[in-house]
Amino acid sequence: MIRPVPVFRESSAEPRTESLPFSHLSLEIGHLYMEDIVEGPERLRRHFATVRPWVDAVRSGLGASHTGTRPRVSTCFLIDDYFSRLVPPHELLPSLVQEAARAGLTVDYLARESACAAAPAGDREVIHPAESVAARLVESPPPGSSGFRPPVSRTGWLSNGRRSPAQRTSAALDPTTAVWHPPAETGARGHSVFMDIELWNETDGQRTWSCAFLAAVWQLVRLGLLRDDGRTILEPVAWQGPDFPEEWDALPAVLQLNPRAAPFTAYTTCSVLPGRFLPVEHAVRVILDQVHVEERPLQQTAQRSAAEHFDVPAGVADRVSYVFPPGL
């Protein structure tokens, strides 16, 4: 009789990846700068009044394409407390919630943009989502690249193709031998739309993340594709009320305002944004196309969505959509 040989594995060899609840859609109904918000309740009133019909259209479109149960949709609003903090939360948030309600909208989740850079994580002290995503960037080398340019980890710049040469290839002022090559988008259809994206800059050793990069992190958080050693990050915290704190750092990274809300994370996202965000969100898609996402979160999303017969695109960037209403 042959006895089975016991197999021993280190517990760290098969780390557990926490599972998340999913909505079908995470619908962002606002992402304003502090400079917009300090204009007062009238600015928020115009914003939500403009957003409302587009929110209805997005919900209707999802319902028409979804079969089975009623689609789960959660709404969120992102506050820019990373680049400026002109108004404290106890002054801003009551007005924001009130003006959304006036327009017939509910803000299910309120998130702080600074949490995409660093956020408290209980016994884990502080986590750094942006650093985690930066470490997972995998540049797509364009055809014929020589490797002359330093990697994104050193430069803080990421592109979607081949840049123009950084040095002259001929003697100065010699038109007979001068060679110039235009930038070229990788996989362009006919003509290129080349983009070179600054992900961060540093001053005296202090790194400041760009709006585009933090927005890419924000999309990955909403899609439920980021983990910290397998553990969930930026979990929503229920609002205890009635008063909001006086400091932004005293506010959770993601605050659940609606106790009956559908899950914060979702299979797909849609953001209703002012037109000025269009170049930023173009950059977000380029970044998402070059982020190596962990396999287990991707598998969890695929398995859960398949069980619900809800089609989710294979590409992460293709799970993200936008509406840019005129006049927003």
Short mmCIF file of C-alpha atoms in Angstrom, two decimals, residues 18-24 72 74 109 221-224 227 232 235-236 261-267 300-301 304 308:
data_model
loop_
_atom_site.label_atom_id
_atom_site.label_comp_id
_atom_site.label_asym_id
_atom_site.label_seq_id
_atom_site.Cartn_x
_atom_site.Cartn_y
_atom_site.Cartn_z
CA GLU A 18 -10.61 39.20 -0.12
CA SER A 19 -13.79 39.18 -2.15
CA LEU A 20 -15.91 42.28 -2.67
CA PRO A 21 -19.60 42.90 -3.29
CA PHE A 22 -20.35 44.34 -6.72
CA SER A 23 -22.89 46.66 -8.23
CA HIS A 24 -23.39 46.50 -11.96
CA ARG A 72 -27.58 47.53 -9.07
CA SER A 74 -24.46 53.08 -6.79
CA TYR A 109 -20.77 57.39 -1.41
CA VAL A 221 -10.75 51.38 -6.70
CA ARG A 222 -14.30 51.68 -8.03
CA LEU A 223 -13.79 48.59 -10.18
CA GLY A 224 -12.66 46.61 -7.12
CA ARG A 227 -5.78 45.02 -2.97
CA THR A 232 -9.54 45.25 0.57
CA GLU A 235 -13.67 50.22 2.25
CA PRO A 236 -16.72 52.46 2.72
CA ALA A 261 -26.98 51.95 -1.24
CA ALA A 262 -25.89 49.24 -3.64
CA PRO A 263 -22.21 48.19 -3.26
CA PHE A 264 -19.56 50.84 -3.84
CA THR A 265 -17.41 48.67 -6.13
CA ALA A 266 -18.86 47.69 -9.50
CA TYR A 267 -18.25 45.69 -12.66
CA GLN A 300 -13.33 37.24 -9.01
CA THR A 301 -14.93 39.89 -11.20
CA ARG A 304 -19.23 36.90 -10.34
CA GLU A 308 -25.14 37.04 -13.23
#
